[in-house]
PDB file of C-alpha atoms in Angstrom:
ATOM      1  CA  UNK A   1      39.216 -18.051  12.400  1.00 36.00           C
ATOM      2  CA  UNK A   2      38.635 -18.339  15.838  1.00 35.00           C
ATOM      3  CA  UNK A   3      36.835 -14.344  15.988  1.00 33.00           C
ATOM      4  CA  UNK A   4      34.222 -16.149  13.585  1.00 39.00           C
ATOM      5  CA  UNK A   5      33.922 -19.099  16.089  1.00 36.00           C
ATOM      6  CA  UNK A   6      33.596 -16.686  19.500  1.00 35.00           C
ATOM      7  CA  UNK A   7      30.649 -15.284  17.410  1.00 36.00           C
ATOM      8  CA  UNK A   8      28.787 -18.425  16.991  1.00 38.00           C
ATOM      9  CA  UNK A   9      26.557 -20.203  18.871  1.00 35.00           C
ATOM     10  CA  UNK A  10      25.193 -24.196  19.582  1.00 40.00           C
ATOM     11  CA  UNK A  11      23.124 -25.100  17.150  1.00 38.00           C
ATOM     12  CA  UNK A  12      22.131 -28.889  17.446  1.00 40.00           C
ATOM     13  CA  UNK A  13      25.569 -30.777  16.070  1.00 43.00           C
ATOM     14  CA  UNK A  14      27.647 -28.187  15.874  1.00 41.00           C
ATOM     15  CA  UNK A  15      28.435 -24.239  16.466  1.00 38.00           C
ATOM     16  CA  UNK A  16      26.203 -21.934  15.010  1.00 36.00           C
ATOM     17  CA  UNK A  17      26.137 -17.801  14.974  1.00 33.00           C
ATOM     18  CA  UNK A  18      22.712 -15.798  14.263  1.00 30.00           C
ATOM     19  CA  UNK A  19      22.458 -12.720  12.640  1.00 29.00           C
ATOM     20  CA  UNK A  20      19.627 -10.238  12.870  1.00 26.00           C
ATOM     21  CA  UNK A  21      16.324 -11.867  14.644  1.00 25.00           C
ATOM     22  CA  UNK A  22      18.346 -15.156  14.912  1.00 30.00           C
ATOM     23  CA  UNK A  23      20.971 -13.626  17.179  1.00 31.00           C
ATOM     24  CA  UNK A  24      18.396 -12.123  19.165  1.00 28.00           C
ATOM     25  CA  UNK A  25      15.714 -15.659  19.642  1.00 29.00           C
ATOM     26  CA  UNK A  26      18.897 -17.769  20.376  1.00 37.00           C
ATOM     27  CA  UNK A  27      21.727 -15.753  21.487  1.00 33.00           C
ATOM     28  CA  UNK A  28      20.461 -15.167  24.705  1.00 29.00           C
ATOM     29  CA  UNK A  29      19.576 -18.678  25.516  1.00 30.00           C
ATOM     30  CA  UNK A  30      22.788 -20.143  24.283  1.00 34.00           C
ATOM     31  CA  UNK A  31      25.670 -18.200  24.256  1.00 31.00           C
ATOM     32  CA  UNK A  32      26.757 -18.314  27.651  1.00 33.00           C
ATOM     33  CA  UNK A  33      30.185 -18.007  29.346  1.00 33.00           C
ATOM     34  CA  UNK A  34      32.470 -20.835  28.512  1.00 42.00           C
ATOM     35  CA  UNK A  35      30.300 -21.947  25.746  1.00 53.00           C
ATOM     36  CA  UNK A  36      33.421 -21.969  23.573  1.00 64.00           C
ATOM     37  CA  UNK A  37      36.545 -23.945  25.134  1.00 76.00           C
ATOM     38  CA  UNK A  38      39.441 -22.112  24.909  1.00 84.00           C
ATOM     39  CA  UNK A  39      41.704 -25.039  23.440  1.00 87.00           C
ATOM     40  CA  UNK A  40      39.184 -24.135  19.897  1.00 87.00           C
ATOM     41  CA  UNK A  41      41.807 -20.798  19.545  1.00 89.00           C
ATOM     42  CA  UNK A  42      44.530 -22.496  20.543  1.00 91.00           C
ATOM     43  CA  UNK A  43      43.993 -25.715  18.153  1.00 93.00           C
ATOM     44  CA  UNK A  44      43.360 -23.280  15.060  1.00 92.00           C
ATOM     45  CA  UNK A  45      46.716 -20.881  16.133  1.00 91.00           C
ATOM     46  CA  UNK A  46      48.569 -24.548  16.265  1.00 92.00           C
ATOM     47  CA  UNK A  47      47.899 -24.982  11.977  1.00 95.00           C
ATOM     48  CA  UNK A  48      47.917 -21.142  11.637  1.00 93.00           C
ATOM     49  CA  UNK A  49      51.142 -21.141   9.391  1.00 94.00           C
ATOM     50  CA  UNK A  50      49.834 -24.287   6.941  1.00 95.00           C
ATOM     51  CA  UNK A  51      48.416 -23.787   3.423  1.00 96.00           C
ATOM     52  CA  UNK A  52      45.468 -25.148   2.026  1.00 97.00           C
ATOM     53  CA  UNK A  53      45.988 -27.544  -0.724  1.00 98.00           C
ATOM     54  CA  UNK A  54      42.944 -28.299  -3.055  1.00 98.00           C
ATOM     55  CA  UNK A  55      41.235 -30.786  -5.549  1.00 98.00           C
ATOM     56  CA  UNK A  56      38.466 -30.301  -8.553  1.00 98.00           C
ATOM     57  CA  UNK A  57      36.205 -32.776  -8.116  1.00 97.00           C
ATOM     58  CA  UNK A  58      32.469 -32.981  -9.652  1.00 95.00           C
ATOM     59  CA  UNK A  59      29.063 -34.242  -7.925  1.00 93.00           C
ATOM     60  CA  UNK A  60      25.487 -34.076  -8.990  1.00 88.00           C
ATOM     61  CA  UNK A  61      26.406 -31.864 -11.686  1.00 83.00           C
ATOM     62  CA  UNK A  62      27.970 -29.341  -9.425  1.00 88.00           C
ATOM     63  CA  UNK A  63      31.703 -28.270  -9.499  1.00 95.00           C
ATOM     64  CA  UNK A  64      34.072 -28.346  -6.113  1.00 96.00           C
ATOM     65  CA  UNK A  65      37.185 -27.013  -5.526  1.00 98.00           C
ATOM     66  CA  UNK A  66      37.526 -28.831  -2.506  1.00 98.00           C
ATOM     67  CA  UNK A  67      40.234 -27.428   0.140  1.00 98.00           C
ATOM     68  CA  UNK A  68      42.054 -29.179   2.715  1.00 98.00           C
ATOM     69  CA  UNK A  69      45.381 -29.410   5.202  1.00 98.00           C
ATOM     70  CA  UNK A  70      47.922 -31.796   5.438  1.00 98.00           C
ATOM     71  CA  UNK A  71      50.634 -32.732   8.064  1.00 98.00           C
ATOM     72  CA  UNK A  72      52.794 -35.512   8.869  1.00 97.00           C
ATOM     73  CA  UNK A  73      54.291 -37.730   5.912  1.00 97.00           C
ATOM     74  CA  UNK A  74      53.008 -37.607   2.758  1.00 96.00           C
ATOM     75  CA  UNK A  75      53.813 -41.143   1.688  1.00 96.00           C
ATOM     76  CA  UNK A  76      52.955 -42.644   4.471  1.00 97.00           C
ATOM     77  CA  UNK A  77      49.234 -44.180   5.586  1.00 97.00           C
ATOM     78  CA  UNK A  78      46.559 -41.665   5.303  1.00 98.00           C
ATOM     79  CA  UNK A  79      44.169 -40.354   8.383  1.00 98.00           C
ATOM     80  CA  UNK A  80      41.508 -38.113   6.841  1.00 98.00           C
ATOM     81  CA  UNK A  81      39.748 -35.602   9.255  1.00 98.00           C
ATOM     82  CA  UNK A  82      36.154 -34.542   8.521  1.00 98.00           C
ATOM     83  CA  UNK A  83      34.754 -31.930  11.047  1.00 97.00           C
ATOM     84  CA  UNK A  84      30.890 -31.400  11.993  1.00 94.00           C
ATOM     85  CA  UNK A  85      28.429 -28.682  11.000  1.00 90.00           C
ATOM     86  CA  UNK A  86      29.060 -26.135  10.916  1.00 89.00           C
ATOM     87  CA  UNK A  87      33.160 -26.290  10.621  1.00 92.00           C
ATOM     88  CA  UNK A  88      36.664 -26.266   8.688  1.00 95.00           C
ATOM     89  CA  UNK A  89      39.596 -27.759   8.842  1.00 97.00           C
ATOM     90  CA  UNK A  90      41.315 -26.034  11.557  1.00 96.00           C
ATOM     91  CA  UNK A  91      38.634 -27.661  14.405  1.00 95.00           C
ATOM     92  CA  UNK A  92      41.540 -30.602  14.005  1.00 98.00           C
ATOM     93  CA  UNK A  93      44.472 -28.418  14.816  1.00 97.00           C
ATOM     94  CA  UNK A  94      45.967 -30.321  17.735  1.00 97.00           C
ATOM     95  CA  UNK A  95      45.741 -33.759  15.497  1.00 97.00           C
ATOM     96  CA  UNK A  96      47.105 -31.726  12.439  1.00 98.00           C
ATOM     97  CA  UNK A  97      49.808 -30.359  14.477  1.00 97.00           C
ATOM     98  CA  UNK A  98      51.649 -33.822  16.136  1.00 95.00           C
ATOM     99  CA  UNK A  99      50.345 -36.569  13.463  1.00 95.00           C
ATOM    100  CA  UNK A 100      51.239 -39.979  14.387  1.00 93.00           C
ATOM    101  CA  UNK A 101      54.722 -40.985  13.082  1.00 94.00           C
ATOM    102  CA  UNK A 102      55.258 -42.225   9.516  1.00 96.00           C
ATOM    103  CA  UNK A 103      51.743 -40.915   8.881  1.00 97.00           C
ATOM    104  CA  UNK A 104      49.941 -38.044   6.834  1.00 98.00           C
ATOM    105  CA  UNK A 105      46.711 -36.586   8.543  1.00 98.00           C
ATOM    106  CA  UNK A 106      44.460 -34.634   5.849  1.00 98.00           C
ATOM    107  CA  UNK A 107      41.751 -32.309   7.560  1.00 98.00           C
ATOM    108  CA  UNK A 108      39.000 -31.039   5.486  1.00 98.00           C
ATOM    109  CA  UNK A 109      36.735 -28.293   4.341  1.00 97.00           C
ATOM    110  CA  UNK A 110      32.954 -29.971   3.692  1.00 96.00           C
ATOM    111  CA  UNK A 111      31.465 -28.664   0.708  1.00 95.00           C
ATOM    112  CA  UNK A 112      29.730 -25.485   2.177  1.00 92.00           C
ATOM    113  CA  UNK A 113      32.182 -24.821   4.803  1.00 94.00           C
ATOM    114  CA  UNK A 114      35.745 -23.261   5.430  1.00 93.00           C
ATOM    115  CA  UNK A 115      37.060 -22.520   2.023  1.00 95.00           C
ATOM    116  CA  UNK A 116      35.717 -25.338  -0.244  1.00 96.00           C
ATOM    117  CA  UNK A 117      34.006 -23.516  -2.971  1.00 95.00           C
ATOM    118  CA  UNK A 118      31.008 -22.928  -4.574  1.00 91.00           C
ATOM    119  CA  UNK A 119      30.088 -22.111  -1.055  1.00 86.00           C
ATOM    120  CA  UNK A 120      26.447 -23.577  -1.217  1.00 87.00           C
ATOM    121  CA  UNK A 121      24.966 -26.112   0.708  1.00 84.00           C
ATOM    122  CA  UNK A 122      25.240 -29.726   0.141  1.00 89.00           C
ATOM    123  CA  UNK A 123      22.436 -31.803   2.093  1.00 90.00           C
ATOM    124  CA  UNK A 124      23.142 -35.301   0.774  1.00 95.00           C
ATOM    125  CA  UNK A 125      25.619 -37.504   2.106  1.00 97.00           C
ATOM    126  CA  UNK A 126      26.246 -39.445  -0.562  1.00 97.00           C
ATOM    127  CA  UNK A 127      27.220 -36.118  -2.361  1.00 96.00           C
ATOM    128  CA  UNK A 128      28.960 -35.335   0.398  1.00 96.00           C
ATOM    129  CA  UNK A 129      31.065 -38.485   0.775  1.00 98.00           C
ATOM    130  CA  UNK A 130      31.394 -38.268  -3.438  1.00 98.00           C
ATOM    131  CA  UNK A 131      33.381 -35.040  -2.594  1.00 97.00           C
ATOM    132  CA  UNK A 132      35.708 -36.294  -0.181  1.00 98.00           C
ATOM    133  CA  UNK A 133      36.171 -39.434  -1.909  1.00 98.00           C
ATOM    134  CA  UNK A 134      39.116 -38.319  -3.991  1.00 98.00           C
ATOM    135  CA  UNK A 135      41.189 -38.056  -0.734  1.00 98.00           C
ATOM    136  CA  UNK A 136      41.205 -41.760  -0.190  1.00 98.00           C
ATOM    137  CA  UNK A 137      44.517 -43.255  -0.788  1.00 97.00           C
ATOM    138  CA  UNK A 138      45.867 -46.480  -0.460  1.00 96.00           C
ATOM    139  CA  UNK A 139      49.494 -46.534   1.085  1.00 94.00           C
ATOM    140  CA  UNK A 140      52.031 -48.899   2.170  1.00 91.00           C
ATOM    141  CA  UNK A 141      49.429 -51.672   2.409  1.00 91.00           C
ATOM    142  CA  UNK A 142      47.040 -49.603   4.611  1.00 94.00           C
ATOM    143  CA  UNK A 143      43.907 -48.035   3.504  1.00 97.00           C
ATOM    144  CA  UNK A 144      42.846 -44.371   4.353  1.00 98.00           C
ATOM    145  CA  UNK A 145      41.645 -44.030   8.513  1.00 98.00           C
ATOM    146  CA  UNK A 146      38.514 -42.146   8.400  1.00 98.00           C
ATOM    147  CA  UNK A 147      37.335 -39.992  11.684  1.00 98.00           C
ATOM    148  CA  UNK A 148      34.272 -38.259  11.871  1.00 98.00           C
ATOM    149  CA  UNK A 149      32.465 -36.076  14.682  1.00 98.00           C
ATOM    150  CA  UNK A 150      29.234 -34.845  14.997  1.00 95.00           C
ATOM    151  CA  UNK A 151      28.062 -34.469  11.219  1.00 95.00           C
ATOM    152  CA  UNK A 152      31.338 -36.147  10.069  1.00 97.00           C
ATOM    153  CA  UNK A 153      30.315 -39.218  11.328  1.00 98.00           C
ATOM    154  CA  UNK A 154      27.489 -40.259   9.098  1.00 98.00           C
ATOM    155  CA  UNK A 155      29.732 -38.711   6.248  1.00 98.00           C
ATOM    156  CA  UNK A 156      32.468 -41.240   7.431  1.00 98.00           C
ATOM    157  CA  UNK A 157      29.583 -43.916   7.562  1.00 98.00           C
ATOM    158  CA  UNK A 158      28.598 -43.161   3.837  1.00 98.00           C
ATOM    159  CA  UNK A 159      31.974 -43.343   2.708  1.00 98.00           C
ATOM    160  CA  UNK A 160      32.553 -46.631   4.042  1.00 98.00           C
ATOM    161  CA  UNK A 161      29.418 -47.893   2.320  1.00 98.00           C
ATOM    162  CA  UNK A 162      30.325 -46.274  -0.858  1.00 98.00           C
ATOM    163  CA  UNK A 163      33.963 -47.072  -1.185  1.00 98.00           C
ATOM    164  CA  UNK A 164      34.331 -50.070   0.884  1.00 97.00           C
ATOM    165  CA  UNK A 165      37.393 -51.389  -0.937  1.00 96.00           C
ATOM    166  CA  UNK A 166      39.645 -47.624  -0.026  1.00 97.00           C
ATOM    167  CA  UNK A 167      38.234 -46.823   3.653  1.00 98.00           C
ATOM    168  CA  UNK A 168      41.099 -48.908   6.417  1.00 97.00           C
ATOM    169  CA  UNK A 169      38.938 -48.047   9.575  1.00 97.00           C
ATOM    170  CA  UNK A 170      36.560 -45.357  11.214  1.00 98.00           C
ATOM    171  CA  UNK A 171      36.667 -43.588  14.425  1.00 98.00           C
ATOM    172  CA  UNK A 172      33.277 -42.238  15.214  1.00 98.00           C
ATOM    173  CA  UNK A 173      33.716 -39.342  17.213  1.00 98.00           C
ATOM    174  CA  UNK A 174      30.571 -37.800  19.327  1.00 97.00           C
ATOM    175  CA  UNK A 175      28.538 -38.993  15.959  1.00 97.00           C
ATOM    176  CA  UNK A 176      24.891 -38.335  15.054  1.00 96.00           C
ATOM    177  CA  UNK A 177      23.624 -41.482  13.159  1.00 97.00           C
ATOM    178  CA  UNK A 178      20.298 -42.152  15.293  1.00 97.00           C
ATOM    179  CA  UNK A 179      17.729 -41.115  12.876  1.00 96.00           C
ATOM    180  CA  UNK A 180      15.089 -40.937  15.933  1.00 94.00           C
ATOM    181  CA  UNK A 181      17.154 -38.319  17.829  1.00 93.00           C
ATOM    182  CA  UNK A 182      16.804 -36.037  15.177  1.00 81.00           C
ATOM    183  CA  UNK A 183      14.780 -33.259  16.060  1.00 72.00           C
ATOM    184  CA  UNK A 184      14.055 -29.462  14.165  1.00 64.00           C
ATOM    185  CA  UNK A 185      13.682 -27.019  16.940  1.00 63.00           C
ATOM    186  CA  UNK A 186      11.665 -24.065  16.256  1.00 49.00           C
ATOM    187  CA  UNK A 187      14.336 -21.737  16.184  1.00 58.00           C
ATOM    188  CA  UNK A 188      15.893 -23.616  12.745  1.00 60.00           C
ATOM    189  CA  UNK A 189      13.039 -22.464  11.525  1.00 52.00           C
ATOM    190  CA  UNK A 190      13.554 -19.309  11.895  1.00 59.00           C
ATOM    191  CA  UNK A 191      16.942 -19.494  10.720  1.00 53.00           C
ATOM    192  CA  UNK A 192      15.242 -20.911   7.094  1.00 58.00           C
ATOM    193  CA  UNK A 193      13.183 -18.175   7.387  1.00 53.00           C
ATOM    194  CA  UNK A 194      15.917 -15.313   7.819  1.00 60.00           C
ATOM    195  CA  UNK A 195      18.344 -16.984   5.652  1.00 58.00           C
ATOM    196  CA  UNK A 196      18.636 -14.097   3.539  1.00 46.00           C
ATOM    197  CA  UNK A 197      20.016 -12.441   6.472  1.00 55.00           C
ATOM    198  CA  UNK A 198      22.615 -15.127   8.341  1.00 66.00           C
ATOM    199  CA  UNK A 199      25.793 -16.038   7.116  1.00 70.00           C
ATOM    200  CA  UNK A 200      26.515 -18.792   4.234  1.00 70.00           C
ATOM    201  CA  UNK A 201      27.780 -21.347   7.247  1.00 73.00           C
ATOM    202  CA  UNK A 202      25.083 -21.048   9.429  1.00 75.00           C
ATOM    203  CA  UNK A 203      22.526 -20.922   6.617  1.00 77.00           C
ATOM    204  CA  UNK A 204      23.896 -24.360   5.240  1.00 77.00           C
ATOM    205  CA  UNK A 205      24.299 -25.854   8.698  1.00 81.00           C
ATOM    206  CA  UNK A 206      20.342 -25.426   9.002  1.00 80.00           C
ATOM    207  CA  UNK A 207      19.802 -27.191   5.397  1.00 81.00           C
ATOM    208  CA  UNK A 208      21.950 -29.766   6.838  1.00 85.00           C
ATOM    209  CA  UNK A 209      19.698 -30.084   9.713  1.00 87.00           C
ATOM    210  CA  UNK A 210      16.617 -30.454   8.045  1.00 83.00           C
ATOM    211  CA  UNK A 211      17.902 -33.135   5.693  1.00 87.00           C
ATOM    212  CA  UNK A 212      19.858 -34.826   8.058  1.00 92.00           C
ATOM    213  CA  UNK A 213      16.642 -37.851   9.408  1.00 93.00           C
ATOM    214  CA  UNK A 214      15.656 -38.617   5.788  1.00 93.00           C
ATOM    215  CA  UNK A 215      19.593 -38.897   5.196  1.00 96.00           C
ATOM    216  CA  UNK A 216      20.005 -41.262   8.099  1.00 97.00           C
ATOM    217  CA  UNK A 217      17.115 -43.111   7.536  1.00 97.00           C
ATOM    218  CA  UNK A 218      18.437 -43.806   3.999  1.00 97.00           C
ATOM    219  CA  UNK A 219      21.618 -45.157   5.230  1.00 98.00           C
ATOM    220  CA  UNK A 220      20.475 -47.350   8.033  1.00 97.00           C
ATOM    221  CA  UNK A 221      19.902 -50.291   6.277  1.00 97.00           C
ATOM    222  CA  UNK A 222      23.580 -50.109   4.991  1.00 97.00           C
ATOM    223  CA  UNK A 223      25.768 -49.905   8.023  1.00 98.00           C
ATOM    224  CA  UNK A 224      25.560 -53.327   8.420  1.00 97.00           C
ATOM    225  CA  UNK A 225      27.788 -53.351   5.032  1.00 97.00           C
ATOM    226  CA  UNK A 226      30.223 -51.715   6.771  1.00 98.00           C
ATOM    227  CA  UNK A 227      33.123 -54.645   7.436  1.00 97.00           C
ATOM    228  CA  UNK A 228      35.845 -52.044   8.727  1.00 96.00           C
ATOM    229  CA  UNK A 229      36.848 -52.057  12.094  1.00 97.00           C
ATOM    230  CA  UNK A 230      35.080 -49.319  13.706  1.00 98.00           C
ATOM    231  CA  UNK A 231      35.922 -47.169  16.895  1.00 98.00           C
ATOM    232  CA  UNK A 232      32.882 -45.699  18.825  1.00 98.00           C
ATOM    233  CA  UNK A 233      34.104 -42.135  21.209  1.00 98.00           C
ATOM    234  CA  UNK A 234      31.359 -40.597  23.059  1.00 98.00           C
ATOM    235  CA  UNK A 235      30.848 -38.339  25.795  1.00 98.00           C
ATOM    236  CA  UNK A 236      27.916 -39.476  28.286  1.00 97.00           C
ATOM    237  CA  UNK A 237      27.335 -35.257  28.765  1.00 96.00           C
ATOM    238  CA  UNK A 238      26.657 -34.982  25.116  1.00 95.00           C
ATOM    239  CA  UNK A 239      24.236 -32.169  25.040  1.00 90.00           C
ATOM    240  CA  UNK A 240      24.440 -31.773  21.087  1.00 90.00           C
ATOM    241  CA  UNK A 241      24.760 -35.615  20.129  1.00 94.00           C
ATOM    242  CA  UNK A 242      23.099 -37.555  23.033  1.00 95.00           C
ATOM    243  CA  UNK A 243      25.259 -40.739  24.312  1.00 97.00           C
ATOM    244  CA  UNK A 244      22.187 -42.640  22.851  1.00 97.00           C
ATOM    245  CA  UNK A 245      23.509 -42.511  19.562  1.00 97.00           C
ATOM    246  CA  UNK A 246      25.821 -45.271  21.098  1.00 98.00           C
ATOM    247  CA  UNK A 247      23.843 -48.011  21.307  1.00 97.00           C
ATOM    248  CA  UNK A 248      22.238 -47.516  17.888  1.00 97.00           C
ATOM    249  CA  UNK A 249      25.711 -47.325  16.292  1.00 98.00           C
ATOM    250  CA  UNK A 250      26.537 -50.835  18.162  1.00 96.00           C
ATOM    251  CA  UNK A 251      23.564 -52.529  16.770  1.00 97.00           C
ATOM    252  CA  UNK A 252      23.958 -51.296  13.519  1.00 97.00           C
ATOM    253  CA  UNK A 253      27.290 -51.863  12.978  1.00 98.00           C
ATOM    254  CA  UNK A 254      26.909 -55.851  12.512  1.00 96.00           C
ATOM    255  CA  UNK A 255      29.562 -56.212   9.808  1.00 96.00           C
ATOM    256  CA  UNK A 256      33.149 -55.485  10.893  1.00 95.00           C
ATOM    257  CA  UNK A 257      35.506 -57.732  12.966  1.00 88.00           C
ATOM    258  CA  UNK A 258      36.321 -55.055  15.641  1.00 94.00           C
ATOM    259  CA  UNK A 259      33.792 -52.350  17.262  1.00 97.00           C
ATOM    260  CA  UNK A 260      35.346 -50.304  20.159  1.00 97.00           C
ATOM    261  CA  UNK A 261      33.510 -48.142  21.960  1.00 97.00           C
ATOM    262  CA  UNK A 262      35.139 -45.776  24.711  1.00 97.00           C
ATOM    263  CA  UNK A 263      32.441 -44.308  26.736  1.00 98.00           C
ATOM    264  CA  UNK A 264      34.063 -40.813  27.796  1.00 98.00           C
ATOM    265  CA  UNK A 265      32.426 -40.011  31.258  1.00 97.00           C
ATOM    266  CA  UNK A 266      31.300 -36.635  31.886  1.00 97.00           C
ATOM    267  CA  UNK A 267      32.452 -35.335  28.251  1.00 96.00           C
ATOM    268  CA  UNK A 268      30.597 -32.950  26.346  1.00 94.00           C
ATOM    269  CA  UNK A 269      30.723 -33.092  22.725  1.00 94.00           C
ATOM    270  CA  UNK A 270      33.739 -30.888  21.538  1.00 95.00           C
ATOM    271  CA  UNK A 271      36.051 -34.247  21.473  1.00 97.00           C
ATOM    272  CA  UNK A 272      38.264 -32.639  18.314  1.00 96.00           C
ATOM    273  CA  UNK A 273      39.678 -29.775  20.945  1.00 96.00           C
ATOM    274  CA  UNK A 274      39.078 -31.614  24.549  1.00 96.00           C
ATOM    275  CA  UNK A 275      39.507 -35.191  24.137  1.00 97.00           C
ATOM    276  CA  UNK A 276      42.546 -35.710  21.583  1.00 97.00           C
ATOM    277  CA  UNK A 277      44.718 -38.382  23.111  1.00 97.00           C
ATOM    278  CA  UNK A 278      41.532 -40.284  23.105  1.00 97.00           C
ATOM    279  CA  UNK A 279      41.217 -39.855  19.397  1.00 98.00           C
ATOM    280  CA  UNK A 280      44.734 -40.355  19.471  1.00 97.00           C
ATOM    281  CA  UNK A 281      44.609 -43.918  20.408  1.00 97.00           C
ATOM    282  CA  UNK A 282      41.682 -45.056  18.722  1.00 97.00           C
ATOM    283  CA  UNK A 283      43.467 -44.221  15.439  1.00 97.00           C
ATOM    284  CA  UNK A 284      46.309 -45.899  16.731  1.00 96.00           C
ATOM    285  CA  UNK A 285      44.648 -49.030  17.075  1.00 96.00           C
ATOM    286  CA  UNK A 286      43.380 -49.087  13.406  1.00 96.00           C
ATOM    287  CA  UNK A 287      46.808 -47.852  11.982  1.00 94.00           C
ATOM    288  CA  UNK A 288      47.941 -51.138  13.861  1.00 89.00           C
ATOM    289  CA  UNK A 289      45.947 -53.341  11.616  1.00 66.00           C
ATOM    290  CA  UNK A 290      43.282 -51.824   9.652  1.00 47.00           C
ATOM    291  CA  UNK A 291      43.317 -54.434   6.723  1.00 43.00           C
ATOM    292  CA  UNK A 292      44.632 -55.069   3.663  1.00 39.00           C
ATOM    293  CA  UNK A 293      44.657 -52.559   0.646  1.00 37.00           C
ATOM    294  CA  UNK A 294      44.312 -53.186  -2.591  1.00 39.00           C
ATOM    295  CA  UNK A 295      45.872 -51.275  -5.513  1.00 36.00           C
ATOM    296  CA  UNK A 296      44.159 -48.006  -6.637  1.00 37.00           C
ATOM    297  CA  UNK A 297      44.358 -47.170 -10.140  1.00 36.00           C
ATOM    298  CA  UNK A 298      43.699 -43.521  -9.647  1.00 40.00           C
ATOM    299  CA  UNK A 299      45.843 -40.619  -7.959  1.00 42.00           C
ATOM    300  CA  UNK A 300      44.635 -39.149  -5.396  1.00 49.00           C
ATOM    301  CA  UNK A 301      45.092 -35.545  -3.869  1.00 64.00           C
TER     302      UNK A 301
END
């Protein structure tokens, strides 16, 4: 996995690798030494020897299998991991590999990414959060802990709004929910243009991209539905996901009881592989008391 990664680039929220033309417009601007941080090999050697488990699951007429890892206890509270985009599970190796106590931490594969299949592209979050919707469990009183970075987050956000009554808490984790900081560079569309020619991840990263202001625009006037407590992590050197996504995220969020936000000075925006123990606590704080479940009728994965 991480070969694939040292051959990809930045692109916007997440890493991205060109092929043909794409390589050759953006890989000379972007791919520079130490674009990469060493800590992404060593958090996808730590959940090397774990198995995918997987799910059906049907949205907008489409078929999933939907693919995912799990650690920790399997009766206990659930965390559920959901990576940027481009991504797969493994980006949340260190957290897979030393879950909280008494716990169960489920990482997983977007539909388009890592080795959820059909491998197409799936621009609506609503769709999205209708995939991952099945891994929302209700355990020992506690409802499922959601974190999201990058793209995650406003996957997180929509499953919040969609299935208030089974989401216990979200950490929002170097999240892009600004609608106005959206911005298509010229070199996505190129990528659109050459998508015959660039891998399937990449190629649905870009979709992603394009869809991603109308998306966010869409949801904006539902965060404030959003009664969960809620824990903001940013980096102020956020090159991908500008800090300024903060502020929008704390007006927005009117509804819930508790909003943390931990500024994270100097941090760039890989917080999954540099900036665990920080993630670390901020689900820790919502495992502590992230409200009361009520009984779902339906097993999940």
């Amino acid at each position: 996995m991480f070969t694939r990664l040292r051959r990809k680039l930045h692109w916007k929220h997440g890493l991205i690798g060109g092929g043909a033309l794409g390589s050759v417009v953006v890989g000379a601007v972007l791919l520079l030494p130490g674009c990469l941080p060493p800590e992404m090999k060593q958090a996808s050697d730590a959940v090397a020897h774990l198995n995918r488990q997987s799910y059906p699951v049907s949205i907008s007429d489409r078929q999933l299998e939907v693919r995912y890892l799990a650690t920790g206890d399997p009766n206990g509270p659930r965390v559920l991991l959901i990576h940027g985009t481009p991504g797969e599970a493994e980006n949340w190796g260190f957290l897979l590999a030393d879950p909280p106590p008494g716990v169960e931490v489920v990482a997983v594969d977007r539909p388009g990414f890592g080795q959820t299949t059909p491998k197409r592209e799936v621009v609506r979050l609503e769709d999205q959060a209708a995939a991952l919707a099945p891994l929302l469990v209700d355990r020992q009183g506690k409802k499922t802990i959601v974190v999201g970075h990058s793209y995650g987050g406003p996957v997180a956000a929509q499953l919040a709004v969609d299935y208030p009554d089974r989401v216990g808490g979200l950490v929002m984790a170097a999240a892009a929910l600004d609608p106005d900081l959206e911005r298509i560079l010229w070199y996505q569309h190129v990528g659109e243009w050459l998508s015959w020619a660039i891998p399937d991840d990449l190629k649905h990263t870009n979709r992603e991209i394009f869809a991603l202001e109308d998306e966010l625009r869409g949801l904006a006037p539902r965060l404030a539905e959003i009664t969960t407590p809620i824990e903001i992590i940013h980096g102020t050197d956020d090159e991908l996901v500008p800090y300024e996504n903060v502020p929008y995220m704390s007006a927005g969020f009117t509804g819930p009881e508790r909003l943390r936000v931990t500024r994270l000075e100097g941090a760039n925006h890989f917080l999954p592989w540099l900036h665990t123990p920080a993630l670390r606590e901020a689900i820790d704080r919502l495992l502590e008391s992230p409200g009361e479940a009520e009984a779902d009728p339906e097993a999940a994965p």
